[in-house]
Amino acid sequence: MQNLLEDLKRLLQQDERLVVDGKLLKNKIIELALQLDVILIKMLLSYESIKKHFFQDVEGIMVFDKIKFQKFVSNKAFLPDSYTSFKNRIGLMEDDEFIKENKDVVLAWPYKDCVLEGGQTKEDNKRKEVFWNTTLAPDEIDRLLDPKVLSNWKRFTKNGEQKVTEIKSDDNLILKGNNLLGLYSILPKYNKKVKLIYIDPPYNTGNDSFKYNDSFNHSTWLTFMKNRLEVAKKLLSNNGSIWMNIDDNELPYLMILCDEIFGKENFLNLTSIKRSAATGHKSINPSPISVTDYLIGYAKVKSQWIYKKSYTKRDYDKAYNKFVINYGEDFEKWRFISVKEALKQFNIKDADKLIAKFPNQVIRFAEPNYDGVGKETRELIDASKKEPSKIFRQTRENHLDIYLQKGQRILFYKNKLREIDGELVTAEPLTNFWDDIPFQGIAKEGGVILKKGKKPEKLLKRVIEFSTEPGDIVLDFFLGSGTTAAVALKLGRQFIGIEQLFYGKNDAVSRLQKCLKGDPSGISSIVDWKGGGEFIYAELLSLNSSIVEIMQKATDSVALIEIYKSLYSNNYIQFSLNRDILNNELDAFSALKQDEMIKALIAILDKNQLYVNYSEIDDQTYSITDETIINNHNFYKK
């Protein structure tokens, strides 16, 4: 047994996918084994003792026993450390198997949930461990996802912070806390009322601004996303849609997941967004350079979703090379000169200025498509061929008139012009490739430094405008620095934002206060934003999460030992743990390293007790203030 363990460790160390900071990743090993990863299978077959133990010869074909391999790797003897040994001693095993393997449901608690490893309270602190899998029974999940008590209520207007004395149906809302639990908390109030959900979730690259570790593998990331997208769908109105920014790392997996949750028939669009240019250190990359993000769109019910046609600015179309002289209603007197001649005649330097001054008079001739026109138009085309010197016109109700000469249609440049961002420009319909909103480098909007892929206001403006009307509700449950909420406010939409991390000066609440006062950055000049509006702020009322915060701030092992002593004397530990055993293992806990102590304490905590359920708001144990109780009853309409 011992030789097999050591042989397997040495063999697996050869695969760089399975190693982070010199340590093997159990979860990744099991994941690849269950997927029958070709590289892993070949490696296991290459070692005779391992091949003999985990493969069975069936008529000359070697069959991999992945269940046996999973149990072997999951065994406490494989990759043990002092923390693992302690964890197994305090009752987290049952009948020689980890509890997580024999319960019905596994919930992931990654970085953006509040079960965090020691000190991880800022986005710029790199984590060694990213998430904890907490195994819960189905009835425990119901309790976990119950609406939570919301505390620390504040109303913000351009005049500053005020008390919350009423909660209106059209109030903008910012929630601080676990975004999964936040979504379930707003579900009773906003069920089927949200017109647009926009999210910019962690990309699971190991290098994004949220500092997820590479060991945050595909299956766990998808579990993380699945939990949130399922409740997000419930919040969408039947004519609503959800749009998600992602890169190519998880793009195909996310689309398959969304096909399952929203239905493949409700897929709207996959847009490629050019986020940067191939410059700087990227230009020496030996492989094709990645400069693209993706925007995935799904409708709640595609047949009920209405797209507001949008346009983008484009360069002058040189095919429009004629200018109309004598332009007016008497079209038979029109004559044509080249654009070049017109520029000279009117002493204008470039075609764009000519178009701005005479938008009706720049034209082109185009061959009509017989298949695409009606009988009356075809007859007119034939007539214009017979009389080439004459201009013919077909007037049409609710459509543009058709002008023809020599069998060719006259197309006017004015029909290519649109007002975009307050400027009349040459435009074309929006496509699924956007190269006009780069977000390379660092810029400031709303006093927030935008870097490492944070999205600019122009991007959100486009999404919000083509998918909503003023007054519609816009939700972002990965709110970050608050771009979605700021743009929604400036465009007259109602917003809901949920975020757990606090970003200091870049925090959404700080940014939105500036926005209320008329912050001039971002899209403000385009939409003539002068300030105004208001929003309500509230937090999920912490219980065990406050203990996690205390752990993170602990400076030595003594403080952590005191926390350990206090845990087994209250109701904040997991239901599956034996308190007597926990008490007897104090010496074993005290022997752990400080970071291992924090890991053990987080494992011990009952994740259902991280926040207080609204159903328990009257429990005197929690000492909830009358003001908080009244605001919660008003919010939940109870």
XYZ file of C-alpha atoms in Angstrom:
638
model
C 0.000 0.000 0.000
C 2.712 2.451 1.014
C 4.808 1.723 -2.098
C 1.754 2.199 -4.312
C 1.020 5.535 -2.639
C 4.542 6.809 -3.197
C 4.678 5.486 -6.763
C 1.414 7.226 -7.616
C 2.568 10.521 -6.091
C 5.820 10.476 -8.053
C 3.996 9.630 -11.272
C 1.359 12.329 -10.887
C 4.010 14.960 -10.118
C 5.089 14.621 -13.760
C 1.836 16.208 -14.976
C 2.105 19.999 -14.491
C -1.698 20.334 -14.594
C -1.870 18.513 -11.277
C 0.696 20.578 -9.413
C 0.502 24.064 -7.862
C 3.371 25.429 -5.795
C 4.945 21.974 -5.730
C 1.826 20.319 -4.279
C -0.490 17.826 -5.931
C -4.112 18.897 -6.326
C -6.449 16.129 -5.173
C -9.544 17.693 -6.690
C -7.908 18.098 -10.084
C -6.637 14.517 -10.071
C -10.111 13.182 -9.314
C -11.735 15.477 -11.867
C -9.461 14.328 -14.707
C -9.854 10.691 -13.683
C -13.662 10.908 -13.788
C -13.392 12.585 -17.213
C -11.162 9.712 -18.407
C -8.516 12.247 -19.388
C -6.349 10.631 -22.081
C -3.039 12.009 -20.791
C -3.745 10.839 -17.244
C -4.905 7.365 -18.370
C -1.802 6.881 -20.520
C 0.405 7.916 -17.625
C -1.281 5.486 -15.227
C -0.963 2.667 -17.776
C 2.761 3.329 -18.110
C 3.500 2.201 -14.537
C 3.054 -1.558 -14.035
C 2.056 -1.604 -10.332
C -0.440 1.228 -10.840
C -1.777 -0.403 -13.988
C -2.274 -3.678 -12.122
C -4.122 -1.994 -9.256
C -6.516 0.320 -11.161
C -7.085 -1.464 -14.490
C -8.828 -4.699 -15.342
C -8.074 -6.814 -18.397
C -11.315 -7.579 -20.238
C -10.535 -9.823 -23.209
C -7.354 -7.934 -23.987
C -8.762 -4.456 -23.326
C -7.560 -2.575 -20.233
C -10.575 -1.020 -18.444
C -9.922 1.783 -15.942
C -11.697 1.438 -12.578
C -12.259 5.135 -11.972
C -14.367 4.581 -8.852
C -11.596 2.572 -7.219
C -9.061 5.229 -8.235
C -11.236 8.028 -6.855
C -11.612 6.274 -3.494
C -7.883 5.629 -3.347
C -6.965 9.257 -4.045
C -9.679 10.458 -1.645
C -8.334 8.246 1.121
C -6.905 10.137 4.074
C -3.580 8.353 3.574
C -3.069 9.998 0.192
C -1.385 13.417 0.397
C -1.926 13.792 4.142
C -0.897 16.905 6.059
C -1.451 18.005 9.601
C -4.660 19.825 8.667
C -6.068 16.803 6.794
C -5.231 14.523 9.681
C -6.952 16.902 12.117
C -9.973 17.266 9.853
C -10.419 13.512 9.702
C -10.121 13.200 13.486
C -12.929 15.611 14.358
C -15.695 13.672 12.657
C -15.796 14.742 9.033
C -15.699 11.096 7.905
C -18.425 8.480 7.936
C -17.941 4.740 7.374
C -14.455 5.194 5.864
C -15.716 7.716 3.320
C -15.683 11.475 3.267
C -19.122 12.920 4.009
C -18.924 14.867 0.768
C -19.073 11.606 -1.178
C -22.274 10.189 0.289
C -24.677 13.126 0.529
C -27.035 14.230 -2.193
C -25.926 17.804 -2.864
C -22.569 19.581 -2.909
C -22.431 23.371 -2.839
C -19.296 25.250 -3.794
C -18.164 28.171 -1.657
C -15.544 29.995 -3.715
C -13.772 33.273 -3.090
C -16.758 35.512 -3.841
C -18.722 33.661 -1.210
C -17.758 34.574 2.287
C -15.914 31.405 3.314
C -12.419 32.793 2.726
C -8.967 31.637 3.685
C -6.995 33.681 6.214
C -6.874 37.404 5.512
C -8.400 37.283 2.036
C -10.447 40.464 2.215
C -9.019 42.415 -0.727
C -8.884 41.565 -4.397
C -5.117 42.078 -4.608
C -4.225 39.350 -2.095
C -3.434 36.133 -3.961
C -4.976 33.005 -2.461
C -3.321 29.631 -2.153
C -6.696 27.949 -1.654
C -9.727 29.275 -3.438
C -12.863 27.543 -2.247
C -14.328 25.081 0.218
C -16.784 22.381 -0.779
C -19.376 22.085 1.983
C -21.564 18.997 1.868
C -25.146 19.664 2.879
C -28.312 17.591 2.990
C -31.217 18.857 0.844
C -33.207 20.141 3.823
C -30.150 22.100 4.907
C -29.974 23.721 1.461
C -33.548 24.944 1.850
C -32.482 26.663 5.060
C -29.337 28.000 3.444
C -31.259 29.629 0.598
C -34.001 31.167 2.722
C -34.194 34.991 2.416
C -31.819 36.677 4.866
C -32.207 39.540 7.307
C -30.942 42.754 5.710
C -29.169 45.206 8.013
C -27.353 48.547 8.091
C -29.982 50.198 5.885
C -29.051 53.545 4.333
C -30.529 55.772 1.661
C -28.163 57.838 -0.491
C -29.196 60.940 -2.441
C -27.159 63.768 -3.958
C -27.456 65.434 -0.536
C -25.722 62.528 1.188
C -26.654 59.649 3.497
C -30.116 59.458 5.080
C -32.151 57.059 7.215
C -34.425 54.583 5.449
C -37.996 55.371 6.500
C -39.776 53.726 3.567
C -38.983 51.272 0.802
C -40.533 52.015 -2.580
C -41.124 49.601 -5.432
C -38.900 51.659 -7.753
C -35.986 52.116 -5.318
C -32.519 51.333 -6.626
C -30.811 48.787 -4.383
C -27.241 47.806 -3.479
C -26.794 44.638 -1.397
C -23.527 43.746 0.320
C -22.929 40.070 0.975
C -22.758 36.599 -0.551
C -24.248 36.969 -4.029
C -25.915 33.550 -4.111
C -27.744 34.248 -0.856
C -28.379 37.827 -1.978
C -30.141 36.555 -5.107
C -32.376 34.282 -3.075
C -33.089 37.138 -0.677
C -34.377 39.447 -3.427
C -36.280 36.645 -5.202
C -39.577 37.075 -3.275
C -39.677 40.803 -4.114
C -38.352 40.779 -7.699
C -39.475 37.388 -9.010
C -40.061 37.705 -12.810
C -39.600 41.498 -12.673
C -36.001 41.981 -13.899
C -35.716 43.011 -17.567
C -31.941 42.700 -17.902
C -29.233 40.828 -16.038
C -25.653 41.728 -16.933
C -22.759 39.964 -15.208
C -18.995 40.019 -15.572
C -18.127 36.920 -13.483
C -14.629 35.650 -12.656
C -13.091 34.146 -15.783
C -11.384 31.269 -13.945
C -8.003 32.013 -15.510
C -5.893 32.276 -12.368
C -4.877 35.754 -13.521
C -8.078 37.803 -13.354
C -8.583 40.669 -10.945
C -10.491 38.495 -8.505
C -7.374 36.336 -8.036
C -8.984 32.938 -8.442
C -6.380 30.207 -8.281
C -5.696 27.821 -11.161
C -6.876 25.022 -8.886
C -10.366 26.523 -9.161
C -11.191 23.864 -11.752
C -13.832 23.693 -14.460
C -16.318 21.521 -12.612
C -16.257 23.678 -9.487
C -16.460 26.905 -11.512
C -19.495 25.545 -13.351
C -21.134 24.551 -10.063
C -20.461 28.066 -8.820
C -22.071 29.570 -11.926
C -24.934 27.049 -12.135
C -26.148 27.852 -8.617
C -26.380 31.548 -9.469
C -27.768 31.295 -12.991
C -30.627 29.050 -11.885
C -31.978 31.664 -9.473
C -31.144 34.464 -11.930
C -33.507 32.855 -14.448
C -36.333 33.020 -11.888
C -35.764 36.760 -11.474
C -36.013 37.503 -15.210
C -39.286 38.693 -16.675
C -40.602 36.635 -19.587
C -39.423 39.356 -21.991
C -36.086 39.737 -20.206
C -32.557 38.635 -21.100
C -29.216 37.876 -19.488
C -25.835 38.919 -20.930
C -22.544 37.527 -19.612
C -18.984 38.662 -20.300
C -16.413 35.866 -20.470
C -13.150 34.970 -22.233
C -12.306 31.832 -24.213
C -11.129 29.916 -21.138
C -14.654 28.975 -19.998
C -16.696 30.149 -23.000
C -17.743 26.740 -24.392
C -18.515 25.361 -20.928
C -20.614 28.379 -19.984
C -22.616 28.190 -23.225
C -23.418 24.510 -22.667
C -24.430 25.287 -19.093
C -26.681 28.132 -20.295
C -28.207 25.885 -22.972
C -29.259 23.585 -20.144
C -30.548 26.313 -17.801
C -32.149 28.775 -20.230
C -32.771 26.415 -23.135
C -30.803 26.315 -26.369
C -33.857 27.706 -28.142
C -33.502 30.919 -26.100
C -29.924 31.645 -27.198
C -29.705 35.186 -28.584
C -26.168 36.009 -29.588
C -22.453 35.447 -29.079
C -20.561 38.712 -29.582
C -16.789 39.026 -29.876
C -15.394 42.176 -28.265
C -11.922 43.399 -29.146
C -10.636 44.466 -25.747
C -7.079 45.466 -26.726
C -4.506 45.668 -29.505
C -1.626 43.282 -30.164
C 0.971 45.660 -28.760
C 3.636 45.665 -26.075
C 4.650 42.325 -24.613
C 1.747 40.654 -26.456
C 3.439 41.282 -29.794
C 6.258 38.835 -28.989
C 3.858 36.033 -28.069
C 4.841 32.939 -30.110
C 1.186 31.874 -30.453
C -1.819 33.802 -31.833
C -2.478 36.769 -29.573
C -5.688 36.805 -27.563
C -7.330 40.242 -27.654
C -10.966 39.173 -27.482
C -13.658 38.872 -24.836
C -17.101 37.431 -25.475
C -20.630 38.505 -24.591
C -23.197 35.689 -24.400
C -26.900 36.519 -24.499
C -29.918 34.360 -23.587
C -33.584 35.334 -23.382
C -35.997 34.080 -20.746
C -38.507 33.466 -23.559
C -37.010 34.342 -26.942
C -40.374 34.857 -28.647
C -41.188 37.623 -26.151
C -37.797 39.370 -26.195
C -37.612 42.537 -28.297
C -34.301 43.824 -29.633
C -33.999 47.602 -29.945
C -32.038 48.007 -33.162
C -28.646 49.573 -32.489
C -25.941 51.095 -34.660
C -22.196 51.649 -34.539
C -20.038 54.342 -36.086
C -18.109 53.454 -39.231
C -15.821 55.172 -41.711
C -17.098 57.015 -44.781
C -18.308 54.567 -47.451
C -16.387 55.440 -50.632
C -18.972 53.641 -52.773
C -21.083 56.775 -52.333
C -19.189 58.788 -54.936
C -21.839 61.023 -56.559
C -23.308 64.368 -55.554
C -26.791 65.594 -56.582
C -27.069 69.060 -58.105
C -30.503 70.755 -58.149
C -31.629 68.484 -55.347
C -35.294 68.963 -54.492
C -38.783 67.602 -55.062
C -38.447 68.130 -58.810
C -36.282 65.002 -59.081
C -36.449 64.848 -62.871
C -34.121 67.890 -62.975
C -31.454 66.307 -60.833
C -27.992 66.003 -62.321
C -24.944 64.308 -60.863
C -21.294 65.229 -60.368
C -18.537 63.343 -58.565
C -17.978 63.848 -54.840
C -14.499 65.055 -55.724
C -15.966 67.818 -57.903
C -18.467 68.752 -55.198
C -15.692 69.103 -52.625
C -13.888 71.565 -54.909
C -17.058 73.441 -55.850
C -18.057 74.022 -52.224
C -14.467 74.454 -50.967
C -14.819 71.532 -48.533
C -11.748 69.551 -47.470
C -13.133 66.022 -46.920
C -16.154 63.869 -47.711
C -17.291 63.637 -44.068
C -17.757 67.415 -43.976
C -19.631 67.319 -47.270
C -21.987 64.684 -45.864
C -22.506 66.720 -42.683
C -23.448 69.778 -44.729
C -25.453 68.045 -47.502
C -26.538 64.643 -46.130
C -29.366 64.292 -48.704
C -27.197 64.904 -51.761
C -24.415 62.309 -51.543
C -25.531 59.172 -53.373
C -24.464 55.956 -55.091
C -25.939 53.852 -57.877
C -26.608 50.181 -57.113
C -27.891 47.258 -59.175
C -31.357 46.250 -57.861
C -31.977 42.639 -56.944
C -34.967 41.367 -58.947
C -35.568 38.564 -56.433
C -35.933 41.040 -53.597
C -38.461 43.468 -55.131
C -42.096 43.359 -56.063
C -43.699 43.383 -59.501
C -44.251 47.158 -59.530
C -40.575 47.812 -58.812
C -39.414 45.352 -61.467
C -41.564 47.095 -64.058
C -40.104 50.445 -63.013
C -36.563 49.084 -63.341
C -37.318 47.897 -66.882
C -38.858 51.269 -67.743
C -35.802 53.171 -66.515
C -33.566 51.027 -68.701
C -35.614 51.985 -71.744
C -35.379 55.704 -70.889
C -31.848 56.073 -69.436
C -31.916 59.867 -69.307
C -34.984 59.929 -67.094
C -35.240 59.470 -63.309
C -38.146 57.363 -62.074
C -39.681 57.348 -58.592
C -41.827 54.792 -56.777
C -43.544 56.174 -53.683
C -44.198 53.656 -50.906
C -46.273 53.985 -47.745
C -44.294 53.296 -44.546
C -41.128 52.715 -46.613
C -38.500 54.848 -48.307
C -39.297 55.981 -51.851
C -37.357 54.246 -54.616
C -35.481 56.344 -57.209
C -34.132 54.717 -60.392
C -31.992 55.760 -63.372
C -30.651 53.507 -66.131
C -32.079 50.513 -64.303
C -30.008 51.310 -61.230
C -31.314 52.370 -57.859
C -30.168 55.666 -56.320
C -29.169 55.167 -52.672
C -28.862 58.238 -50.444
C -26.107 58.585 -47.893
C -28.527 60.216 -45.464
C -29.998 56.762 -44.827
C -26.627 55.616 -43.476
C -26.491 58.424 -40.908
C -27.499 57.951 -37.282
C -27.075 59.955 -34.123
C -24.688 57.996 -31.904
C -23.574 59.403 -28.562
C -25.004 62.792 -29.485
C -23.177 63.011 -32.832
C -24.557 62.505 -36.358
C -22.230 59.924 -37.935
C -21.992 57.310 -40.635
C -23.409 54.179 -39.058
C -24.070 50.518 -39.654
C -26.311 48.067 -37.773
C -24.713 46.508 -34.720
C -23.017 43.186 -35.498
C -21.652 40.416 -33.310
C -18.133 41.859 -33.523
C -17.407 44.999 -31.526
C -14.061 46.680 -32.079
C -15.112 50.190 -31.084
C -15.085 49.886 -27.262
C -11.565 48.860 -26.214
C -10.696 48.685 -22.525
C -6.959 48.209 -22.714
C -4.773 49.908 -20.113
C -6.024 51.996 -17.222
C -8.772 54.634 -17.328
C -10.869 56.402 -14.717
C -14.649 56.466 -14.642
C -16.586 57.606 -11.602
C -13.325 57.984 -9.710
C -12.713 54.246 -10.244
C -9.519 52.952 -11.791
C -10.463 50.535 -14.579
C -7.857 47.875 -15.191
C -7.431 44.171 -15.809
C -10.566 43.819 -17.885
C -13.037 45.924 -15.886
C -15.680 47.020 -18.357
C -16.128 50.685 -19.434
C -19.446 52.532 -19.233
C -19.844 52.636 -23.030
C -20.035 48.841 -23.134
C -22.803 48.745 -20.526
C -24.609 51.621 -22.245
C -24.864 49.589 -25.427
C -26.160 46.446 -23.694
C -28.670 48.332 -21.551
C -29.990 50.419 -24.462
C -30.620 47.557 -26.883
C -32.308 45.346 -24.274
C -34.329 47.686 -21.996
C -36.533 50.755 -21.825
C -36.324 53.582 -19.254
C -37.751 52.406 -15.934
C -36.884 48.727 -16.509
C -34.969 46.843 -13.787
C -31.298 46.013 -14.435
C -29.509 43.490 -12.169
C -25.779 42.830 -11.738
C -24.834 40.316 -9.042
C -21.092 40.574 -9.707
C -21.273 44.337 -9.253
C -17.580 44.956 -8.533
C -16.852 48.669 -8.792
C -20.425 49.476 -9.877
C -20.243 50.208 -13.610
C -23.585 48.552 -14.388
C -25.400 50.450 -11.638
C -23.802 53.789 -12.617
C -24.796 53.404 -16.278
C -28.314 52.240 -15.389
C -28.734 55.321 -13.198
C -27.560 57.658 -15.967
C -29.896 56.000 -18.472
C -32.972 56.178 -16.241
C -33.203 52.464 -15.445
C -33.849 50.964 -12.008
C -30.873 48.931 -10.761
C -30.084 46.160 -8.284
C -26.466 45.370 -7.510
C -25.007 42.616 -5.307
C -21.347 42.482 -4.265
C -19.448 40.870 -1.420
C -15.981 42.344 -1.600
C -15.178 45.877 -0.500
C -12.947 47.699 -2.986
C -12.113 50.767 -0.906
C -12.053 53.888 -3.091
C -13.147 51.752 -6.049
C -16.226 50.447 -4.224
C -19.614 50.672 -5.965
C -21.218 52.636 -3.120
C -18.480 55.261 -3.263
C -18.758 55.488 -7.043
C -22.550 55.795 -7.016
C -22.438 58.630 -4.484
C -20.273 60.559 -6.942
C -22.713 59.640 -9.702
C -25.656 61.075 -7.750
C -23.789 64.371 -7.505
C -23.237 64.563 -11.268
C -19.896 62.822 -11.876
C -18.821 63.987 -15.373
C -16.813 60.901 -16.418
C -17.804 57.836 -18.456
C -20.919 58.375 -20.568
C -22.034 61.494 -18.626
C -21.326 63.983 -21.416
C -22.928 61.724 -24.027
C -26.232 61.442 -22.126
C -26.025 64.925 -20.569
C -25.873 63.528 -17.042
C -26.128 66.232 -14.363
C -26.723 64.026 -11.335
C -29.792 63.118 -9.324
C -31.606 59.974 -8.294
C -31.019 57.894 -5.183
C -30.402 54.344 -3.989
C -30.836 52.187 -0.899
C -27.954 50.250 0.609
C -28.291 47.179 2.853
C -26.147 44.268 4.038
C -26.927 40.616 4.667
C -26.848 40.342 8.475
C -23.734 38.371 9.409
C -23.588 35.641 12.000
C -20.841 33.112 11.433
C -19.352 35.345 8.735
C -18.363 37.761 11.495
C -16.423 34.892 13.081
C -14.670 34.368 9.738
C -13.711 38.053 9.729
C -12.299 37.699 13.264
C -10.272 34.698 12.101
C -8.871 36.682 9.210
C -7.755 39.460 11.542
C -6.175 37.128 14.122
C -2.474 37.894 14.531
C -1.408 34.735 16.355
C -2.393 31.160 17.169
C -3.537 32.064 20.682
C -6.459 34.077 19.327
C -7.436 31.224 17.010
C -7.348 28.722 19.869
C -9.771 30.948 21.792
C -12.104 31.002 18.775
C -11.902 27.198 18.627
C -12.863 26.941 22.296
C -15.862 29.213 21.776
C -17.181 27.325 18.749
C -18.045 24.041 20.428
C -19.984 25.848 23.152
C -22.553 27.352 20.750
C -24.701 26.322 17.814
C -22.435 27.613 15.067
C -20.685 24.375 14.126
C -21.688 21.872 11.468
C -24.531 19.534 12.324
C -22.371 16.527 11.370
C -19.709 17.206 14.023
C -19.505 15.599 17.441
C -18.957 18.323 20.049
C -17.341 15.928 22.520
C -14.772 14.856 19.940
C -14.189 18.503 19.023
C -13.487 19.290 22.683
C -11.068 16.381 23.018
C -9.099 17.429 19.938
C -8.004 20.814 21.308
C -4.390 19.658 21.621
C -4.360 18.410 18.022
C -5.807 21.731 16.862
C -3.219 23.690 18.876
C -0.422 21.811 17.111
C -1.504 23.058 13.687
C 0.177 25.919 11.853
C -1.741 29.209 11.911
C -2.986 28.957 8.306
C -4.045 25.355 8.971
C -5.943 26.498 12.065
C -7.955 28.921 9.918
C -8.724 26.192 7.390
C -9.892 23.896 10.197
C -12.083 26.583 11.782
C -13.760 27.343 8.470
C -14.394 23.626 7.948
C -15.990 23.402 11.415
C -18.358 26.354 10.941
C -21.938 25.675 9.898
C -22.231 27.476 6.560
C -26.002 27.722 7.095
C -25.259 30.096 9.947
C -23.190 32.590 7.964
C -26.189 34.929 7.752
C -29.427 35.243 9.743
C -32.608 34.008 8.027
C -35.503 36.452 7.751
C -37.771 33.770 9.209
C -35.802 34.136 12.476
C -35.830 37.925 12.611
C -37.834 37.953 15.857
C -35.416 35.598 17.651
C -34.113 37.580 20.637
C -30.787 35.720 20.388
C -29.740 37.905 17.464
C -30.566 41.249 19.151
C -31.908 42.749 15.914
C -32.970 46.392 16.262
C -36.548 47.536 15.786
C -35.488 49.739 12.880
C -33.938 46.753 11.073
C -37.033 44.630 11.730
C -39.367 47.301 10.311
C -37.237 47.784 7.186
C -37.132 44.027 6.569
C -40.889 43.697 6.946
C -41.347 46.590 4.519
C -38.890 45.044 2.045
C -40.410 41.570 2.173
C -43.968 43.004 2.403
C -44.734 41.000 5.543
